[in-house]
CSV table of C-alpha atoms and ligand atoms in Angstrom, one decimal:
chain,number,residue,atom,x,y,z
A,1,UNK,CA,8.4,31.0,6.4
A,2,UNK,CA,5.8,33.5,7.6
A,3,UNK,CA,2.7,32.8,5.6
A,4,UNK,CA,-0.9,32.2,6.5
A,5,UNK,CA,-2.9,29.6,4.7
A,6,UNK,CA,-6.6,29.9,4.1
A,7,UNK,CA,-6.9,26.4,2.4
A,8,UNK,CA,-6.8,23.3,4.6
A,9,UNK,CA,-3.7,21.2,4.9
A,10,UNK,CA,-3.7,18.4,2.4
A,11,UNK,CA,-2.0,15.9,4.6
A,12,UNK,CA,-4.5,16.6,7.4
A,13,UNK,CA,-7.4,16.1,5.0
A,14,UNK,CA,-5.9,12.7,4.0
A,15,UNK,CA,-4.8,11.7,7.5
A,16,UNK,CA,-7.2,8.7,7.5
A,17,UNK,CA,-5.9,7.5,4.2
A,18,UNK,CA,-2.2,7.9,3.5
A,19,UNK,CA,0.7,10.3,4.1
A,20,UNK,CA,1.1,13.0,1.4
A,21,UNK,CA,4.7,13.5,0.3
A,22,UNK,CA,6.8,15.7,-1.9
A,23,UNK,CA,10.2,15.4,-3.5
A,24,UNK,CA,12.4,18.3,-2.3
A,25,UNK,CA,15.9,19.7,-2.7
A,26,UNK,CA,18.1,22.2,-0.8
A,27,UNK,CA,16.6,25.0,-2.8
A,28,UNK,CA,12.9,24.1,-2.5
A,29,UNK,CA,13.1,23.5,1.3
A,30,UNK,CA,13.9,27.3,1.4
A,31,UNK,CA,11.7,28.6,-1.4
A,32,UNK,CA,8.7,26.4,-0.4
A,33,UNK,CA,9.3,25.8,3.3
A,34,UNK,CA,5.9,27.1,4.5
A,35,UNK,CA,4.0,25.3,1.8
A,36,UNK,CA,5.7,22.0,2.4
A,37,UNK,CA,5.2,22.2,6.2
A,38,UNK,CA,1.5,23.1,5.8
A,39,UNK,CA,0.5,20.6,3.2
A,40,UNK,CA,2.9,17.6,3.3
A,41,UNK,CA,3.9,15.1,6.0
A,42,UNK,CA,6.5,13.2,4.1
A,43,UNK,CA,9.5,14.1,1.9
A,44,UNK,CA,11.8,12.4,-0.6
A,45,UNK,CA,15.2,13.8,-1.6
A,46,UNK,CA,14.9,14.6,-5.3
A,47,UNK,CA,18.6,13.8,-6.0
A,48,UNK,CA,20.6,14.2,-2.8
A,49,UNK,CA,20.6,10.5,-1.7
A,50,UNK,CA,21.4,9.0,-5.1
A,51,UNK,CA,24.7,7.1,-5.4
A,52,UNK,CA,26.5,9.8,-7.3
A,53,UNK,CA,25.4,12.5,-4.8
A,54,UNK,CA,26.6,10.7,-1.7
A,55,UNK,CA,29.4,8.5,-2.9
A,56,UNK,CA,31.4,10.3,-5.6
A,57,UNK,CA,34.7,8.5,-5.0
A,58,UNK,CA,35.5,5.1,-3.6
A,59,UNK,CA,36.6,6.4,-0.2
A,60,UNK,CA,34.6,9.6,0.0
A,61,UNK,CA,31.0,10.0,1.1
A,62,UNK,CA,29.3,13.4,0.8
A,63,UNK,CA,26.3,13.5,3.0
A,64,UNK,CA,25.9,17.3,3.6
A,65,UNK,CA,23.0,17.9,1.3
A,66,UNK,CA,21.2,14.6,2.3
A,67,UNK,CA,21.7,15.5,6.0
A,68,UNK,CA,20.2,18.9,5.4
A,69,UNK,CA,17.0,17.4,4.0
A,70,UNK,CA,16.9,14.8,6.8
A,71,UNK,CA,17.2,17.7,9.3
A,72,UNK,CA,14.4,19.6,7.6
A,73,UNK,CA,12.2,16.5,7.8
A,74,UNK,CA,12.9,16.1,11.5
A,75,UNK,CA,12.5,19.8,12.2
A,76,UNK,CA,9.0,19.7,10.7
A,77,UNK,CA,8.0,16.3,11.9
A,78,UNK,CA,7.8,14.8,8.4
A,79,UNK,CA,8.4,11.2,7.4
A,80,UNK,CA,11.3,10.6,5.1
A,81,UNK,CA,11.5,8.1,2.2
A,82,UNK,CA,15.0,7.1,1.0
A,83,UNK,CA,15.7,7.4,-2.7
A,84,UNK,CA,17.5,5.4,-4.2
A,85,UNK,CA,20.2,2.8,-3.6
A,86,UNK,CA,20.7,0.8,-6.8
A,87,UNK,CA,20.1,2.4,-10.2
A,88,UNK,CA,21.7,2.5,-13.7
A,89,UNK,CA,21.5,6.3,-13.7
A,90,UNK,CA,23.2,8.9,-11.5
A,91,UNK,CA,25.7,6.3,-10.3
A,92,UNK,CA,29.4,7.0,-10.0
A,93,UNK,CA,31.5,5.4,-12.8
A,94,UNK,CA,34.2,4.1,-10.5
A,95,UNK,CA,31.7,1.6,-9.0
A,96,UNK,CA,32.0,-0.6,-12.1
A,97,UNK,CA,35.8,-0.1,-12.7
A,98,UNK,CA,38.9,-1.8,-11.4
A,99,UNK,CA,42.1,0.1,-10.7
A,100,UNK,CA,43.3,0.1,-14.2
A,101,UNK,CA,40.0,1.1,-15.8
A,102,UNK,CA,38.8,-2.4,-16.7
A,103,UNK,CA,35.6,-3.9,-15.4
A,104,UNK,CA,35.4,-4.9,-11.8
A,105,UNK,CA,34.5,-8.6,-11.0
A,106,UNK,CA,31.1,-9.7,-9.9
A,107,UNK,CA,32.3,-10.3,-6.3
A,108,UNK,CA,33.9,-6.9,-6.1
A,109,UNK,CA,30.8,-5.1,-7.4
A,110,UNK,CA,28.6,-6.9,-4.9
A,111,UNK,CA,31.0,-6.1,-2.2
A,112,UNK,CA,31.0,-2.4,-3.1
A,113,UNK,CA,27.2,-2.4,-3.3
A,114,UNK,CA,27.0,-3.9,0.2
A,115,UNK,CA,29.5,-1.4,1.6
A,116,UNK,CA,27.5,1.5,0.0
A,117,UNK,CA,24.1,0.2,1.3
A,118,UNK,CA,25.5,-0.4,4.8
A,119,UNK,CA,26.9,3.1,5.0
A,120,UNK,CA,23.9,5.0,3.5
A,121,UNK,CA,21.1,3.0,5.1
A,122,UNK,CA,23.0,2.6,8.3
A,123,UNK,CA,23.5,6.4,8.6
A,124,UNK,CA,19.8,7.1,8.6
A,125,UNK,CA,18.7,3.9,10.3
A,126,UNK,CA,15.5,4.4,12.2
A,127,UNK,CA,14.9,7.8,10.7
A,128,UNK,CA,14.2,6.9,7.1
A,129,UNK,CA,11.1,4.7,7.2
A,130,UNK,CA,11.1,3.4,3.6
A,131,UNK,CA,13.8,2.9,0.9
A,132,UNK,CA,13.6,2.7,-2.8
A,133,UNK,CA,16.2,-0.1,-2.9
A,134,UNK,CA,16.2,-0.8,-6.6
A,135,UNK,CA,15.1,1.7,-9.3
A,136,UNK,CA,13.9,1.1,-12.9
A,137,UNK,CA,15.5,-2.3,-13.8
A,138,UNK,CA,12.7,-3.5,-16.1
A,139,UNK,CA,13.1,-3.0,-19.9
A,140,UNK,CA,10.3,-0.9,-21.4
A,141,UNK,CA,10.1,-2.6,-24.7
A,142,UNK,CA,10.5,-6.1,-26.1
A,143,UNK,CA,10.4,-9.5,-24.3
A,144,UNK,CA,13.6,-9.1,-22.3
A,145,UNK,CA,12.7,-8.7,-18.6
A,146,UNK,CA,15.6,-6.6,-17.4
A,147,UNK,CA,17.1,-3.6,-18.9
A,148,UNK,CA,20.7,-4.2,-19.9
A,149,UNK,CA,23.1,-2.2,-17.8
A,150,UNK,CA,26.5,-2.5,-16.2
A,151,UNK,CA,24.7,-4.1,-13.2
A,152,UNK,CA,23.3,-7.0,-15.3
A,153,UNK,CA,26.4,-7.3,-17.4
A,154,UNK,CA,28.8,-7.6,-14.5
A,155,UNK,CA,26.6,-9.1,-11.7
A,156,UNK,CA,23.9,-10.9,-13.6
A,157,UNK,CA,20.2,-10.7,-12.5
A,158,UNK,CA,20.9,-11.6,-8.9
A,159,UNK,CA,22.1,-8.1,-7.9
A,160,UNK,CA,18.5,-7.2,-7.4
A,161,UNK,CA,17.9,-9.8,-4.7
A,162,UNK,CA,21.2,-9.0,-3.1
A,163,UNK,CA,20.4,-5.3,-2.9
A,164,UNK,CA,17.3,-6.1,-0.9
A,165,UNK,CA,19.1,-8.5,1.4
A,166,UNK,CA,21.8,-5.9,2.2
A,167,UNK,CA,19.3,-3.2,2.8
A,168,UNK,CA,17.3,-5.4,5.1
A,169,UNK,CA,20.4,-6.3,7.1
A,170,UNK,CA,21.4,-2.6,7.3
A,171,UNK,CA,17.9,-1.6,8.7
A,172,UNK,CA,15.6,-4.4,9.5
A,173,UNK,CA,12.8,-2.0,10.3
A,174,UNK,CA,12.8,-0.1,7.0
A,175,UNK,CA,10.2,-0.9,4.4
A,176,UNK,CA,11.9,-1.8,1.2
A,177,UNK,CA,10.5,-0.9,-2.2
A,178,UNK,CA,11.1,-1.7,-5.8
A,179,UNK,CA,10.4,1.5,-7.8
A,180,UNK,CA,9.6,2.0,-11.6
A,181,UNK,CA,7.9,4.2,-14.2
A,182,UNK,CA,5.4,3.3,-17.0
A,183,UNK,CA,4.1,1.0,-14.2
A,184,UNK,CA,0.5,1.2,-15.5
A,185,UNK,CA,1.4,0.3,-19.1
A,186,UNK,CA,0.0,-3.3,-19.5
A,187,UNK,CA,3.1,-4.7,-21.2
A,188,UNK,CA,5.5,-3.3,-18.6
A,189,UNK,CA,3.1,-4.0,-15.8
A,190,UNK,CA,3.2,-7.7,-16.5
A,191,UNK,CA,7.0,-7.7,-16.6
A,192,UNK,CA,7.2,-5.8,-13.3
A,193,UNK,CA,4.7,-8.2,-11.8
A,194,UNK,CA,6.9,-11.2,-12.9
A,195,UNK,CA,10.0,-9.6,-11.3
A,196,UNK,CA,8.2,-8.9,-8.0
A,197,UNK,CA,6.6,-12.3,-7.9
A,198,UNK,CA,9.9,-14.0,-8.4
A,199,UNK,CA,11.6,-11.9,-5.7
A,200,UNK,CA,8.8,-12.9,-3.3
A,201,UNK,CA,9.1,-16.6,-4.2
A,202,UNK,CA,12.8,-16.5,-3.5
A,203,UNK,CA,12.1,-15.1,-0.1
A,204,UNK,CA,13.7,-11.7,-0.8
A,205,UNK,CA,12.8,-9.1,1.9
A,206,UNK,CA,10.7,-6.8,-0.3
A,207,UNK,CA,7.7,-5.0,1.2
A,208,UNK,CA,6.4,-2.7,-1.5
A,209,UNK,CA,6.2,-1.5,-5.0
A,210,UNK,CA,6.6,2.2,-5.9
A,211,UNK,CA,4.5,3.3,-8.8
A,212,UNK,CA,6.4,6.4,-9.9
A,213,UNK,CA,3.2,7.8,-11.6
A,214,UNK,CA,4.9,10.3,-13.9
A,215,UNK,CA,1.6,10.7,-15.8
A,216,UNK,CA,0.0,13.3,-18.1
A,217,UNK,CA,-3.4,14.7,-18.7
A,218,UNK,CA,-4.3,11.9,-21.2
A,219,UNK,CA,-2.3,8.9,-20.1
A,220,UNK,CA,-2.6,6.3,-18.6
A,221,UNK,CA,-6.3,5.7,-18.3
A,222,UNK,CA,-8.0,5.3,-14.9
A,223,UNK,CA,-8.8,1.7,-16.0
A,224,UNK,CA,-5.1,1.0,-16.6
A,225,UNK,CA,-4.1,2.5,-13.3
A,226,UNK,CA,-6.8,0.5,-11.5
A,227,UNK,CA,-5.7,-2.7,-13.3
A,228,UNK,CA,-2.1,-2.0,-12.2
A,229,UNK,CA,-3.0,-1.4,-8.6
A,230,UNK,CA,-5.1,-4.7,-8.5
A,231,UNK,CA,-2.3,-6.7,-10.2
A,232,UNK,CA,0.5,-5.5,-7.9
A,233,UNK,CA,-1.7,-5.7,-4.8
A,234,UNK,CA,-2.5,-9.3,-5.6
A,235,UNK,CA,1.1,-10.1,-4.6
A,236,UNK,CA,0.4,-8.9,-1.1
A,237,UNK,CA,2.8,-5.9,-1.4
A,238,UNK,CA,2.2,-2.4,-0.1
A,239,UNK,CA,1.9,0.2,-2.9
A,240,UNK,CA,2.9,3.8,-3.0
A,241,UNK,CA,2.7,6.5,-5.6
A,242,UNK,CA,6.3,7.7,-5.3
A,243,UNK,CA,6.8,10.4,-8.0
A,244,UNK,CA,3.3,11.6,-8.9
A,245,UNK,CA,3.0,14.5,-11.4
A,246,UNK,CA,0.6,15.2,-14.2
A,247,UNK,CA,2.3,16.8,-17.2
A,248,UNK,CA,0.0,19.1,-19.2
A,249,UNK,CA,1.5,17.9,-22.4
A,250,UNK,CA,0.8,14.6,-24.2
A,251,UNK,CA,3.9,12.4,-24.5
A,252,UNK,CA,4.6,13.4,-28.1
A,253,UNK,CA,3.7,17.1,-27.8
A,254,UNK,CA,6.8,19.2,-28.4
A,255,UNK,CA,5.3,22.7,-28.5
A,256,UNK,CA,7.3,25.4,-26.6
A,257,UNK,CA,5.3,28.5,-27.2
A,258,UNK,CA,3.1,28.5,-24.1
A,259,UNK,CA,3.7,31.0,-21.3
A,260,UNK,CA,0.7,29.6,-19.3
A,261,UNK,CA,-1.2,26.4,-19.3
A,262,UNK,CA,-4.3,26.6,-21.5
A,263,UNK,CA,-7.8,26.5,-19.8
A,264,UNK,CA,-8.3,23.2,-21.5
A,265,UNK,CA,-5.1,21.7,-20.0
A,266,UNK,CA,-6.1,22.9,-16.5
A,267,UNK,CA,-9.6,21.5,-16.9
A,268,UNK,CA,-8.3,18.0,-17.9
A,269,UNK,CA,-5.6,18.1,-15.2
A,270,UNK,CA,-8.2,18.9,-12.5
A,271,UNK,CA,-10.4,16.1,-13.6
A,272,UNK,CA,-7.4,13.7,-13.7
A,273,UNK,CA,-6.3,14.6,-10.2
A,274,UNK,CA,-9.8,14.1,-8.9
A,275,UNK,CA,-10.3,10.7,-10.6
A,276,UNK,CA,-6.9,9.5,-9.4
A,277,UNK,CA,-7.4,10.5,-5.8
A,278,UNK,CA,-10.9,8.9,-5.9
A,279,UNK,CA,-9.2,5.7,-7.0
A,280,UNK,CA,-6.5,6.0,-4.4
A,281,UNK,CA,-9.1,6.5,-1.6
A,282,UNK,CA,-10.9,3.4,-2.9
A,283,UNK,CA,-7.6,1.4,-2.6
A,284,UNK,CA,-6.6,3.0,0.7
A,285,UNK,CA,-6.0,-0.5,2.3
A,286,UNK,CA,-3.1,-1.2,0.0
A,287,UNK,CA,-1.8,2.4,-0.7
A,288,UNK,CA,0.5,3.5,2.1
A,289,UNK,CA,1.8,6.7,0.6
A,290,UNK,CA,1.3,9.2,-2.2
A,291,UNK,CA,4.3,11.4,-3.0
A,292,UNK,CA,4.4,14.2,-5.6
A,293,UNK,CA,7.6,14.8,-7.5
A,294,UNK,CA,7.7,18.4,-6.4
A,295,UNK,CA,5.5,20.8,-4.5
A,296,UNK,CA,4.3,23.7,-6.6
A,297,UNK,CA,4.7,24.7,-10.3
A,298,UNK,CA,7.4,27.3,-9.6
A,299,UNK,CA,9.8,24.4,-9.6
A,300,UNK,CA,9.4,21.1,-11.4
A,301,UNK,CA,11.9,18.7,-13.0
A,302,UNK,CA,9.6,18.8,-16.1
A,303,UNK,CA,10.6,22.4,-16.9
A,304,UNK,CA,12.9,21.9,-19.9
A,305,UNK,CA,12.5,18.1,-19.9
A,306,UNK,CA,12.2,16.3,-22.2
A,307,UNK,CA,11.6,19.4,-24.3
A,308,UNK,CA,14.2,22.2,-23.9
A,309,UNK,CA,12.8,25.7,-23.4
A,310,UNK,CA,9.4,24.5,-22.3
A,311,UNK,CA,7.8,25.1,-19.0
A,312,UNK,CA,5.3,22.6,-17.4
A,313,UNK,CA,2.7,22.9,-14.7
A,314,UNK,CA,2.2,19.4,-13.3
A,315,UNK,CA,1.4,20.0,-9.6
A,316,UNK,CA,-1.5,21.0,-7.3
A,317,UNK,CA,-0.1,24.4,-6.5
A,318,UNK,CA,0.7,27.1,-9.0
A,319,UNK,CA,3.8,29.2,-9.7
A,320,UNK,CA,2.9,31.5,-6.9
A,321,UNK,CA,2.4,28.5,-4.6
A,322,UNK,CA,-1.3,29.1,-4.4
A,323,UNK,CA,-3.8,26.2,-4.6
A,324,UNK,CA,-4.9,25.4,-8.2
A,325,UNK,CA,-8.4,24.1,-8.9
A,326,UNK,CA,-6.8,20.7,-9.0
A,327,UNK,CA,-6.0,21.1,-5.3
A,328,UNK,CA,-9.6,21.9,-4.5
A,329,UNK,CA,-10.9,18.9,-6.5
A,330,UNK,CA,-8.6,16.6,-4.4
A,331,UNK,CA,-9.4,18.4,-1.2
A,332,UNK,CA,-13.2,18.3,-1.9
A,333,UNK,CA,-13.2,14.6,-2.2
A,334,UNK,CA,-12.6,14.5,1.5
A,335,UNK,CA,-14.2,17.8,2.6
A,336,UNK,CA,-17.5,17.1,1.0
A,337,UNK,CA,-17.9,13.6,2.3
A,338,UNK,CA,-21.3,12.8,3.6
B,401,GLA,C1,13.2,8.9,-12.1
B,401,GLA,C2,13.9,8.8,-10.8
B,401,GLA,C3,13.8,10.0,-10.0
B,401,GLA,C4,14.1,11.3,-10.9
B,401,GLA,C5,13.1,11.3,-12.0
B,401,GLA,C6,13.3,12.5,-12.8
B,401,GLA,O1,11.8,8.8,-12.0
B,401,GLA,O2,13.5,7.7,-10.0
B,401,GLA,O3,14.8,10.0,-9.0
B,401,GLA,O4,15.4,11.3,-11.3
B,401,GLA,O5,13.4,10.1,-12.8
B,401,GLA,O6,13.4,13.6,-12.0
């Protein structure tokens, strides 16, 4: 934890705009503790609050790792975002099954969902300021609005509204978000917009939309990101970037030979980070948080995903946890203001 920093704290630089967050896990809060405490004022549990992590069996909750991250946030005075209550991934299989291995009824599934939300949101009530209530329900392709999943097959579309109602009842003060990726793609953007609009029209307690922002050095364009912010903000919702990282590889690039990012990659990444933060500052009235999906390039979920055996370098700090030029480009937007 002993370390002196010569570069200014990112969250202090952005104090007039929005909190700066990072996704963390029990390993990174040790390996990156000083860096997190210096530069960030908000955290999200990378995996430790997901259904499968906290509720592996019907009658058993396992909060040890989630509690450890919550304690880390409180020890360092960081805000905490909750992630995530209802999702088709990383969710325990038993949730959808009855005692003899068949499908559970709609009523029983909703009852279990409510019990889960009451327990998890209730445990951290007043300490987690915002929850990703529902994650990734929109279908990427085609005209279907919702992705098919056990949720839609058993409960129909209304499970989304129900999840928000239950979360609101469990902690009326918490800000409730819908969260999704490919959020700046015009086709998916319009579908997400339709879902959000219909939730608002039904009077569902939803307060914000989380733009995951898993982007790369080429995509999406700043114009597409701007159009997405404008579109979602027109609904009167708060917006956050919830999982920001900028992969140095194009979506269809599968090369695995690089030991270091190329100079060209770093140059494009720096420019992207600068352009993105310029835009975020411009929209500071609607942006209430910017969370990176990680802290420094020594650990990122993009190592070996989606391409096995490939390292990635998507963050503002390098593998030695030193500030990259990308960090300085983001910092200078604020430091060099007239
Ligand atoms: C999605 C989820 C996150 C995380 C990332 C990959 O974006 O919302 O919780 O699993 O995928 O790390």
